[in-house]
XYZ file of C-alpha atoms in Angstrom:
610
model
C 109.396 79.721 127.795
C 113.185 79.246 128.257
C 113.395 82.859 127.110
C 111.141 84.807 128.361
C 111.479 87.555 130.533
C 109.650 85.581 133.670
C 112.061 82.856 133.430
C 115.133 84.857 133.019
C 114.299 87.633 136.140
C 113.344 83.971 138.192
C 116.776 81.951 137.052
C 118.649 85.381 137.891
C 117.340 85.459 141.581
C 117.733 82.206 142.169
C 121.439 81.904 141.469
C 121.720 85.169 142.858
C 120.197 83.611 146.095
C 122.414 80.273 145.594
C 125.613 82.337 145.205
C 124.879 84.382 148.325
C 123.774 81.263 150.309
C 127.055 79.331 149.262
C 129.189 82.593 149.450
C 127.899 83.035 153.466
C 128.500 79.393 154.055
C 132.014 78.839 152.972
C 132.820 82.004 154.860
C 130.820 81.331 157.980
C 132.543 77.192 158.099
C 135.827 78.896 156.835
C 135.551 81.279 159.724
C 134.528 78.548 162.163
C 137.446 76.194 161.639
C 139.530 79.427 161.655
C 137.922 80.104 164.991
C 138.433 77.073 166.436
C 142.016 75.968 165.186
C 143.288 79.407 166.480
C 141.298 79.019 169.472
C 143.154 75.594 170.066
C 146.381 77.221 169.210
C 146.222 80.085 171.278
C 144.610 78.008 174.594
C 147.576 75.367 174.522
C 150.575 78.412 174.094
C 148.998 80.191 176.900
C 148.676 76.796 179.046
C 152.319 75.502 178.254
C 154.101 79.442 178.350
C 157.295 78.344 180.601
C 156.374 80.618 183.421
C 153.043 79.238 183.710
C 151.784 77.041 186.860
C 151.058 73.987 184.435
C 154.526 74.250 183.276
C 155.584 74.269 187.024
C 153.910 71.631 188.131
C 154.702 69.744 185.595
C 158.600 70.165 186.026
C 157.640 69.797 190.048
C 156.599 66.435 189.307
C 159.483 65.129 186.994
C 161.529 63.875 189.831
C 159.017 61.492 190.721
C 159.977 57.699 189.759
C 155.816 57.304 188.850
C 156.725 61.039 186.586
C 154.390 59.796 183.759
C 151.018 59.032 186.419
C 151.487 62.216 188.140
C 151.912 64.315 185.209
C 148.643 62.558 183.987
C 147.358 63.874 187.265
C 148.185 67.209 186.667
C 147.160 67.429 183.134
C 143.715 65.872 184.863
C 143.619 68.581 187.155
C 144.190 71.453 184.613
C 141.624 69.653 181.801
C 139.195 72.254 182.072
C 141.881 74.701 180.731
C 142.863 72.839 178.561
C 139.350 72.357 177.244
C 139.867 68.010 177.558
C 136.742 66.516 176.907
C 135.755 63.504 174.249
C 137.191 65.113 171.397
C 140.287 66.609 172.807
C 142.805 64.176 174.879
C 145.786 64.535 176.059
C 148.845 61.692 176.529
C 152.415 61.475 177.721
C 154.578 60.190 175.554
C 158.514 58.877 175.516
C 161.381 60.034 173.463
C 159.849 57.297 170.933
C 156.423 58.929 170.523
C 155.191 56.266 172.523
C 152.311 56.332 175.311
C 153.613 56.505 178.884
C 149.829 57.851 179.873
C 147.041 59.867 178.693
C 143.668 60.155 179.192
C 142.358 57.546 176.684
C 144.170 54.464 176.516
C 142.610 53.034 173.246
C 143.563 56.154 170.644
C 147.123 56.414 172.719
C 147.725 53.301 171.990
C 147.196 54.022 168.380
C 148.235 57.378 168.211
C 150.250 57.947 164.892
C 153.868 60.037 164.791
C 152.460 63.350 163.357
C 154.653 66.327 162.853
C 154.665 67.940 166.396
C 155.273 64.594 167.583
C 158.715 64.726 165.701
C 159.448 68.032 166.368
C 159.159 67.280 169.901
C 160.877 63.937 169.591
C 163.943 66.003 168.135
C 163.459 68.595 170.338
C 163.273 70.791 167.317
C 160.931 73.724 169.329
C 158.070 74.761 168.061
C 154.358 73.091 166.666
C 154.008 72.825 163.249
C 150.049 74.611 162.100
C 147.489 71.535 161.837
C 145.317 74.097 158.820
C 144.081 71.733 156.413
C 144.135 68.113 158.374
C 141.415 66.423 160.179
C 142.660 67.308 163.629
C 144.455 69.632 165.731
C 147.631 68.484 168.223
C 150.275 70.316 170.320
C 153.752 68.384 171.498
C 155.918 70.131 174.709
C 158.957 68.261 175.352
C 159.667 68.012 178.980
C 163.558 67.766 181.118
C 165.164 66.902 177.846
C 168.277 64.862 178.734
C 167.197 63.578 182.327
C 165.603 60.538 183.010
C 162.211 62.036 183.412
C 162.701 63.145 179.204
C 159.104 62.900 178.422
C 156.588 64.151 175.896
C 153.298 66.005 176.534
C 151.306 65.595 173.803
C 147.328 67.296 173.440
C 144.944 66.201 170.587
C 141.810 67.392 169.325
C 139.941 65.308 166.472
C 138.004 68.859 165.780
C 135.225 66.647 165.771
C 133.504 69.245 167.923
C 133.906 71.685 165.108
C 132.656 69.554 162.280
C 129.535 69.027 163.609
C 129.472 72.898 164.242
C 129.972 72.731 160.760
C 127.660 70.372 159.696
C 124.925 71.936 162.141
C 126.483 75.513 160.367
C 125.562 73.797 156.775
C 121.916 72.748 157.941
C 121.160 75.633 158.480
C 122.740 77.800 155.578
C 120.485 74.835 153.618
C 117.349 75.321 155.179
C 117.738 79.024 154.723
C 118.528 78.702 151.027
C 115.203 76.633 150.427
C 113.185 78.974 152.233
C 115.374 82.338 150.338
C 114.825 80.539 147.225
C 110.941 79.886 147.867
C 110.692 83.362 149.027
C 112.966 84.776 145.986
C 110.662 82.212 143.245
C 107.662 84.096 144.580
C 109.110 87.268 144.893
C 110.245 87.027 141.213
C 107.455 86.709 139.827
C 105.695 89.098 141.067
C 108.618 91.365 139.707
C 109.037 89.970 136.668
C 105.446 90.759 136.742
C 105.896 94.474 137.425
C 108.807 94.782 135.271
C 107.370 92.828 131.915
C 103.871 93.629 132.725
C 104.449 96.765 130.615
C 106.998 95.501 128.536
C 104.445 92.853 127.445
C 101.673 95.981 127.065
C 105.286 97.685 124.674
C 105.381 94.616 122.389
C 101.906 94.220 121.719
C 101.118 97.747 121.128
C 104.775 98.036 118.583
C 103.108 94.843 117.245
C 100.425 96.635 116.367
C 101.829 99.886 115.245
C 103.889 97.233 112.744
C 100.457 95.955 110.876
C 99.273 99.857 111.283
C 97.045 100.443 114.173
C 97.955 103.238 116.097
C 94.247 103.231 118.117
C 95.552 101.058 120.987
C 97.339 103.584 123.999
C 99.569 102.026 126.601
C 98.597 103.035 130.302
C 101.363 104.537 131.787
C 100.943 103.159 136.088
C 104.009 104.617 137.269
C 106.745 107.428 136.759
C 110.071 105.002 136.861
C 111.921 104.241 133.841
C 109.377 101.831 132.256
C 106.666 104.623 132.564
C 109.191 107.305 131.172
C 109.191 104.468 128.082
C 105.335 104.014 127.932
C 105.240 107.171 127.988
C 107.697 108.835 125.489
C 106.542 105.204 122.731
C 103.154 106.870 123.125
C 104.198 109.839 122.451
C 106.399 108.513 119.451
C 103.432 106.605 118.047
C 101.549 109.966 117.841
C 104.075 111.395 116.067
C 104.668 108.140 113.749
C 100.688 108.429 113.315
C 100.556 111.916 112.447
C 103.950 111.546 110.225
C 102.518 108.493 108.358
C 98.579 110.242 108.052
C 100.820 113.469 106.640
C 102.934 111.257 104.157
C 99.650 109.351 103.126
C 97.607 112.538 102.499
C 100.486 113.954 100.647
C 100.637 110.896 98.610
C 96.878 110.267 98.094
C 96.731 113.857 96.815
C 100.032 113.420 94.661
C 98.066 110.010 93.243
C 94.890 112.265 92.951
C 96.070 114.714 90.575
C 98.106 112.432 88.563
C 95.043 110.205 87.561
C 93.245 113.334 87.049
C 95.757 115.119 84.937
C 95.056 114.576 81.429
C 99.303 114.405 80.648
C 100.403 111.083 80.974
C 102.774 110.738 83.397
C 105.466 107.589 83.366
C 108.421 106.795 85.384
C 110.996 104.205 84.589
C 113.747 102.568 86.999
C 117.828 102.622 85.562
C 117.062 99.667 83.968
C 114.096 100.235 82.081
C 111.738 99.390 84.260
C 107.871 100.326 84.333
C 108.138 102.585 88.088
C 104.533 104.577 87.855
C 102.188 105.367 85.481
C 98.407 107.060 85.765
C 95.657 106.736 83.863
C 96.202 108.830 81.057
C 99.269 106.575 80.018
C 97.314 103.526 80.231
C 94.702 105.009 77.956
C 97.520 105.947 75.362
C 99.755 102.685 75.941
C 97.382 100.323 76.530
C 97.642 96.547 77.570
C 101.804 96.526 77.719
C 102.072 99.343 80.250
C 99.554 97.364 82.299
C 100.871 94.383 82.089
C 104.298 95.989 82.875
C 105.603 94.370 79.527
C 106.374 97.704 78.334
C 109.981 99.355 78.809
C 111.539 102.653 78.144
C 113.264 101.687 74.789
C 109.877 100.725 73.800
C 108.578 103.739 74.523
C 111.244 105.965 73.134
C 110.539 103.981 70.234
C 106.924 104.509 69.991
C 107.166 107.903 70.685
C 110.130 108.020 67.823
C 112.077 109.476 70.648
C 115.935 109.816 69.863
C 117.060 109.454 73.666
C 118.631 107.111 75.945
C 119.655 106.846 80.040
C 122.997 106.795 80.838
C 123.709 106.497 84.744
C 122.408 110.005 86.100
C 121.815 111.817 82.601
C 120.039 111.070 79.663
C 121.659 111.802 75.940
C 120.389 112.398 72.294
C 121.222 109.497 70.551
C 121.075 111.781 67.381
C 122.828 115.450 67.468
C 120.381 116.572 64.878
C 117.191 115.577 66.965
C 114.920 118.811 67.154
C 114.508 119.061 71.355
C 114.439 121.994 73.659
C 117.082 121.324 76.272
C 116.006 121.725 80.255
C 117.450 121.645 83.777
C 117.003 118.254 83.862
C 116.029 116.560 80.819
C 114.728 118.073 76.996
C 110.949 118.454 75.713
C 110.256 117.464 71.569
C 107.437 119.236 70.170
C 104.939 118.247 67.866
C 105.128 114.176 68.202
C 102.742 112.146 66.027
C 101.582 108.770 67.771
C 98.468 107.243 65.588
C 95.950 110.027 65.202
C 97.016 112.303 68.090
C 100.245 114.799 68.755
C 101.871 114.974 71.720
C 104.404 117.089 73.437
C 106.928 115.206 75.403
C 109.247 116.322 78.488
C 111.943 113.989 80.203
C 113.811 114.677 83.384
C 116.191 112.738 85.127
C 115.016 111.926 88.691
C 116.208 110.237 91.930
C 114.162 108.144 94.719
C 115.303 105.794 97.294
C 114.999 101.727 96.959
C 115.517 100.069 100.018
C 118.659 101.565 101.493
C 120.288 103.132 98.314
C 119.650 105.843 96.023
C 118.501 104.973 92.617
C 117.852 107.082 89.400
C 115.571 106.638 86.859
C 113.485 109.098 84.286
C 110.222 110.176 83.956
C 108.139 111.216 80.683
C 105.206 113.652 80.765
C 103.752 113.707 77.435
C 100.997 116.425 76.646
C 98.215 115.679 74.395
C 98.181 119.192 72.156
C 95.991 117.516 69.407
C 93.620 120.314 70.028
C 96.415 122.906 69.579
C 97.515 121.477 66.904
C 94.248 120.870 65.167
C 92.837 124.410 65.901
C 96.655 125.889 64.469
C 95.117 124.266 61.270
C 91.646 125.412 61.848
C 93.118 128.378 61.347
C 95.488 128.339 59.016
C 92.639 126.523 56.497
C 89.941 129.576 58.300
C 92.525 132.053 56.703
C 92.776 130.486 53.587
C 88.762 130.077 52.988
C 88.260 133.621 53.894
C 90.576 134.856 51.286
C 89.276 132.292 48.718
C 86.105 133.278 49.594
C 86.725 137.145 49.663
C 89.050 136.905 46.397
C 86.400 135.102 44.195
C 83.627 138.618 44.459
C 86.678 141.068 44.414
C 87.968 139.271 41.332
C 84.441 139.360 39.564
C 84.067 143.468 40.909
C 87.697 144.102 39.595
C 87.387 142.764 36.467
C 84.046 144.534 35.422
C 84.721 147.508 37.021
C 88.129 147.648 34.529
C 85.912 146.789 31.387
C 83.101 149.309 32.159
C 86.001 152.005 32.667
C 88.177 150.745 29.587
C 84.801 151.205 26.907
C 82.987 154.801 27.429
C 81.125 154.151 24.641
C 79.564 150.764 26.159
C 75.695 150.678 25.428
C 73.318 151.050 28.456
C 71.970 147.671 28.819
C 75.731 145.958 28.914
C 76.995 148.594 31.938
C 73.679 148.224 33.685
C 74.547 143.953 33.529
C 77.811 145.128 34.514
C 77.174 146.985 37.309
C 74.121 144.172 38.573
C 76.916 141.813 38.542
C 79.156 144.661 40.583
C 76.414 144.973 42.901
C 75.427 141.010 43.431
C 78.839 140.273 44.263
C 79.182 143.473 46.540
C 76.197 141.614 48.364
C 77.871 138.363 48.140
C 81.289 140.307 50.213
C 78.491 141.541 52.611
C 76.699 138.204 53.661
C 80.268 136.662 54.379
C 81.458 139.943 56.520
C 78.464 140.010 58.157
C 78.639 136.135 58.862
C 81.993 136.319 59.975
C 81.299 138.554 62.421
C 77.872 136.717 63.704
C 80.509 133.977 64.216
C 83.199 136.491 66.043
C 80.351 137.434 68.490
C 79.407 134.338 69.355
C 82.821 132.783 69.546
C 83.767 135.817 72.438
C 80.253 135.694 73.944
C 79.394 139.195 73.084
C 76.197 138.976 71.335
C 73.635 140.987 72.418
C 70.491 138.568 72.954
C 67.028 139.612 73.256
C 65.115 136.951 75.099
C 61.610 136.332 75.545
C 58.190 134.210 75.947
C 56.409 133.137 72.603
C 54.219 130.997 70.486
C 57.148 128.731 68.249
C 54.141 127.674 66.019
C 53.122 131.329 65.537
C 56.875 131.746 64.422
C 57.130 129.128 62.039
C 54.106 129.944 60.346
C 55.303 133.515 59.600
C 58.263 131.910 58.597
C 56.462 129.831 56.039
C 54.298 132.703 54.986
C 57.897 134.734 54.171
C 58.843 131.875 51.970
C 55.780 131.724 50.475
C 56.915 133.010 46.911
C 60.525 130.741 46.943
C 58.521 127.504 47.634
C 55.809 128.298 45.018
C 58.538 129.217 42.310
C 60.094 125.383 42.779
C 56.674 124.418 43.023
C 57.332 122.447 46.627
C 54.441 121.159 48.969
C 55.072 122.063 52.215
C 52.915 120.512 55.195
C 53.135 121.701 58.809
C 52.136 119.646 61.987
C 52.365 120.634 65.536
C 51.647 118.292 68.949
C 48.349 120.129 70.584
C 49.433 121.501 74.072
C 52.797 122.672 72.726
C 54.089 125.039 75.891
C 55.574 128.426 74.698
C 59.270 128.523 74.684
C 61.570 131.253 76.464
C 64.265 132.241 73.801
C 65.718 135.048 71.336
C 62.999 134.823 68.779
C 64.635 136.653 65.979
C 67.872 133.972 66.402
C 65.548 131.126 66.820
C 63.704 132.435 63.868
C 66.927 132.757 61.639
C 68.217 128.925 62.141
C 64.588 128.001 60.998
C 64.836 129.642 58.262
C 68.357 128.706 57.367
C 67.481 125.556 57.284
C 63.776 125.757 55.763
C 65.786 128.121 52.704
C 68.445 124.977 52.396
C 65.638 122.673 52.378
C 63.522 124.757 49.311
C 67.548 125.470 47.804
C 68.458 121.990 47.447
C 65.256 119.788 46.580
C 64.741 119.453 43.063
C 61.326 121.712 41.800
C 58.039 120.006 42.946
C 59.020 118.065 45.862
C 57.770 117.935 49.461
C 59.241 119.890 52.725
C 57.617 118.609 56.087
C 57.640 120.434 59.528
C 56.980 119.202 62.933
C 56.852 120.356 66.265
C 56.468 118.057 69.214
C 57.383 118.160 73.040
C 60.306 115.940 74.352
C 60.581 114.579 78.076
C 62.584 117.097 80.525
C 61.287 120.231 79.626
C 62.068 120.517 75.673
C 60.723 121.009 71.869
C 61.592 119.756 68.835
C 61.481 121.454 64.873
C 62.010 118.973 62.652
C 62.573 119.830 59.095
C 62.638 116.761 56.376
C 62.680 117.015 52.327
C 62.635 114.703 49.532
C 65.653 116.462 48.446
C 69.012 115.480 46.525
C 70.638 114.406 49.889
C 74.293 114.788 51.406
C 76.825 111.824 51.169
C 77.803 110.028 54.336
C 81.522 111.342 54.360
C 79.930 114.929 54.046
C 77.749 114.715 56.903
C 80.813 114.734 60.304
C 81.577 118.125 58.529
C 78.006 120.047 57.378
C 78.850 122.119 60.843
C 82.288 123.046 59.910
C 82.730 126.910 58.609
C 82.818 127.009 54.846
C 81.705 123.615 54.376
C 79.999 123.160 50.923
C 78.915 119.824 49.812
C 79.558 121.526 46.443
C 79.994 118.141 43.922
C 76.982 116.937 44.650
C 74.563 119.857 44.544
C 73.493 122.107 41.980
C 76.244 125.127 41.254
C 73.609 128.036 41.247
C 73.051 126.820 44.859
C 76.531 127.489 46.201
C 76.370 130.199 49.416
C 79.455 131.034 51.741
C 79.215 128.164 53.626
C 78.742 129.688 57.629
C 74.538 129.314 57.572
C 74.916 125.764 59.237
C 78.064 126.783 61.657
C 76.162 129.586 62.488
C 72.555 127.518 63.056
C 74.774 125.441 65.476
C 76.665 128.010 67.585
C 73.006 130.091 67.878
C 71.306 126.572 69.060
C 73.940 125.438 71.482
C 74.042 128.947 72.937
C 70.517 128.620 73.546
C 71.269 125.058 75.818
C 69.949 122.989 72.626
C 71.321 120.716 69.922
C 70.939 120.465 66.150
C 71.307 116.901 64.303
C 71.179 116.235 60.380
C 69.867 112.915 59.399
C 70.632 112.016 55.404
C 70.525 109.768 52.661
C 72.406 110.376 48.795
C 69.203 110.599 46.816
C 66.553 110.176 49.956
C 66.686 113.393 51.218
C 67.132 115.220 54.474
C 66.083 115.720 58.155
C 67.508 118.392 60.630
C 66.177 117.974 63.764
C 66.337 121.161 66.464
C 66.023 120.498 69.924
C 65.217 123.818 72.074
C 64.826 123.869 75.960
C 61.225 125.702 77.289
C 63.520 127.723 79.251
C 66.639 128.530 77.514
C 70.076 128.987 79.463
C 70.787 132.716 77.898
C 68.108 134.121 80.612
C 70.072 133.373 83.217
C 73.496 133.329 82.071
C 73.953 135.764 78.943
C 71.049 137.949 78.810
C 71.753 141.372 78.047
């Protein structure tokens, strides 16, 4: 209460209205005594000037033996002039100071020896001021010498003027307590028009301090406190917008680093965890969450030869392989665990409070893919020339020994040349594989899609492998759901996965054993082939790779059986084009199941149909 605004505007009027008030009295009962002390002086020069008629009588009557009753007589006679009344007396005195006659008996008789008194007495000339005692006197020595020597001798107790002055102080009083009743009221109604709004500023900076920027002051007037209303409305706008500008541009700046697939850390001077996204928690786990993990911990993890120093950061090994950068260097080809990473650091600089700090941040770039397709190629190369080397080898060689022996008999060049000729095919299936693959992998194969019967399909299809399943004497047995809707596809590359995988089936079950084939409707629209033999089986560690191109389970399957390796790859690029999917289900010695799972309405009639 003490201090607030109300009770500081009140406590200011009111000693503002005290000092006034005591200010007008001192120099109102200042001026008063002044007044009247000059008044007193200048009445009793003018009444006892030497050429004056009081003066003359008063010498007239000196000669007199009874001088002292008839100068009492004259001094009677002239009292109005002399402005005698009960305060103001006047006496004649000896050489002594002592009363002769005056006009009250009792104080003359009393009267002390004051300074005028002794001036007169040693007829000095002159009256001394009376400023600053209780009264006021005047002493005129008369015939000095004679035998009439006398003193005339006026005194005023300025009791007149002190109850002027008291009166005077009554009033100054009563119009203080009414100045201050009318200033305590008047106060508050302007400390009520002054804080009014000030109250309306704090509560609405209150507010803009915890964030709410709704509330708008109402600006009642144009003086200085409605310029201010008016200009912290104005500012709050602009904090508002400034704030809703740096929050955007920090929501957005958090929005793409959780959604950036880098991970993104930034460490304080010190080591300190200062952000991280997603991606790094997903590589660093618990310890960057926990904010247990520093930089030297993650230099180390990342076998990282690097340290912070102040502003820059240094190779703590010259020989370190890392591209140097404005701000920082980038090491290629990091292994962490299973995955390889490329990582960038830069030196950067943000503010902490009041000072500038530094600190560095690490992208690091997951290029496991890059690096695992390099090798993809790289081992794609080197199957391709295996795989072209092994027919060219077999051509070269029997082409050389049918040209180094003219003489060789008929039969051995015509096994020659069959042999030329079955590998010549051999080079042909994996060309014409390849570039199957080549079309599909740059979406330029030309696809011919349309409505039909899939059981009429795989029928023919059995029919065509009539003579292979009766020459490993198989049993094949066909079901299909009734109701089976006709599918929308390219029927000859539908056709040639079945029958990729029916000719694997027949290949690799041993003579006399049992191929079954089902087609059924699935939920949302799709239909499955399902394919299952008795068959020889593929080992667990075999089956993550049966898609992969040139992928022969070779050491556990029969060596006449061997083909290039691309018929699966190929089944699964065709199906997948086609908006299905294509699972293998085996067991070593149990045989297999590939299931096929086609949509009624495949994707390629709206999106690649040519």
């Amino acid at each position: 209460m003490l201090k607030s605004l109300y009770f500081k505007i009140v406590l200011i009027l009111l000693i503002f209205i005290i000092a006034v008030m005591c200010a007008v009295g001192a120099i109102l009962m200042n001026g008063v005594t002044s007044f009247y002390i000059s008044d007193f002086t200048g009445q009793m020069t003018e009444c006892f000037s030497g050429d004056g008629l009081l003066m003359i009588e008063l010498e007239q009557v000196t000669a007199d033996e009874q001088y002292a009753d008839r100068m009492k007589q004259v001094l009677s006679s002239y009292g109005s002039i002399l402005g005698v009344d009960q305060y103001r007396n006047y006496y004649v005195l000896n050489t002594e100071g002592e009363m002769l006659a005056g006009s009250d008996i009792e104080l003359g008789a009393e009267l002390p020896v004051t300074p005028n008194i002794l001036s007169a007495i040693n007829n000095s000339g002159g009256n001394i001021g009376t400023g600053g005692m209780d009264y006021a006197d005047w002493a005129v020595r008369m015939n000095p010498g004679s035998e009439s020597d006398c003193i005339i001798y006026i005194k005023d107790s300025l009791e007149e003027m002190r109850q002027l002055n008291q009166k005077l102080f009554t009033i100054i009083l009563q119009a203080m307590v009414i100045g201050i009743l009318i200033a305590v009221l008047l106060s508050f109604f302007l400390a009520k028009a002054i804080s009014s709004p000030l109250q309306s500023l704090t509560y609405d900076t209150q507010l803009v301090a915890s964030g709410e920027f709704t509330h708008e002051i109402e600006v009642r007037s144009a003086d200085e406190i409605g310029v201010l209303a008016d200009n912290f409305n104005y500012m709050k706008e602009r904090l508002r917008a400034t704030l809703e500008e740096v929050d955007g541009e920090r929501e957005k700046l958090d929005i793409v680093l959780s959604c950036m697939r880098d991970a993104v850390l930034a460490f304080t001077a010190d080591g300190r965890v200062l952000h991280f996204n997603n991606s790094a928690v997903e590589l660093f786990g618990e310890p960057l969450k926990s904010e247990t993990l520093g930089m030297e911990e993650c230099f180390e993890i990342l076998d990282i030869p690097l340290i912070l120093e102040g502003n820059s950061i240094k190779l703590t090994s010259p020989d370190a392989a890392a591209e140097h950068t404005k701000d920082g260097f980038i090491f290629r080809d990091r292994t962490c665990g299973a995955r390889v990473y490329d990582v960038s650091f830069a030196v950067i600089r943000y503010v902490s409070g009041k000072r500038q700090s530094s600190g560095c941040v690490i992208i690091i770039h997951d290029v496991t893919s890059r690096y695992e397709l390099d090798e993809s190629r790289r081992e794609f190369v080197s199957n391709v020339s295996h795989e072209l080397k092994t027919p060219l080898t077999s051509i070269k060689a029997y082409t050389e020994t049918i040209l180094s022996d003219p003489e060789m008999d008929a039969e051995t060049r015509e096994y020659f040349l069959g042999i030329v000729l079955s590998e010549s095919d051999r080079m042909h299936r994996i060309v014409s594989d390849l570039l199957v693959l080549s079309r599909l992998d740059n979406k330029r194969t030309n696809w011919s899609v349309e409505t039909f019967d899939l059981r009429q399909s795989v029928r023919r299809l059995c029919e065509v492998m009539r003579g292979q399943v009766s020459e490993h004497n198989h049993r094949v047995t066909f079901g299909c759901q009734r109701g089976l809707p006709e599918i929308t596809a390219d029927r000859q590359r539908i056709e040639q996965v079945i029958l990729n995988i029916l000719s694997n089936a027949i290949k690799y079950t041993p003579d006399g054993g049992k191929i079954d084939i089902k087609l059924t409707q699935l939920p949302k629209k799709f239909v499955r082939i399902e394919i299952a033999d008795n068959g020889i089986g593929i080992p667990d560690d075999d089956i993550g790779h049966l898609f992969e191109r040139f992928y022969r389970v070779e050491k556990s399957r029969t060596q006449d059986a061997g083909g290039t390796g691309l018929g699966l790859a190929i089944a699964k690029e065709l199906v997948e084009a086609h908006g299905g999917r294509i699972a293998v289900k085996s067991a070593l010695g149990e045989g297999t199941t590939v299931t096929i799972d086609l949509p009624v309405e495949c994707k390629l009639e709206k999106n690649e149909k040519k």
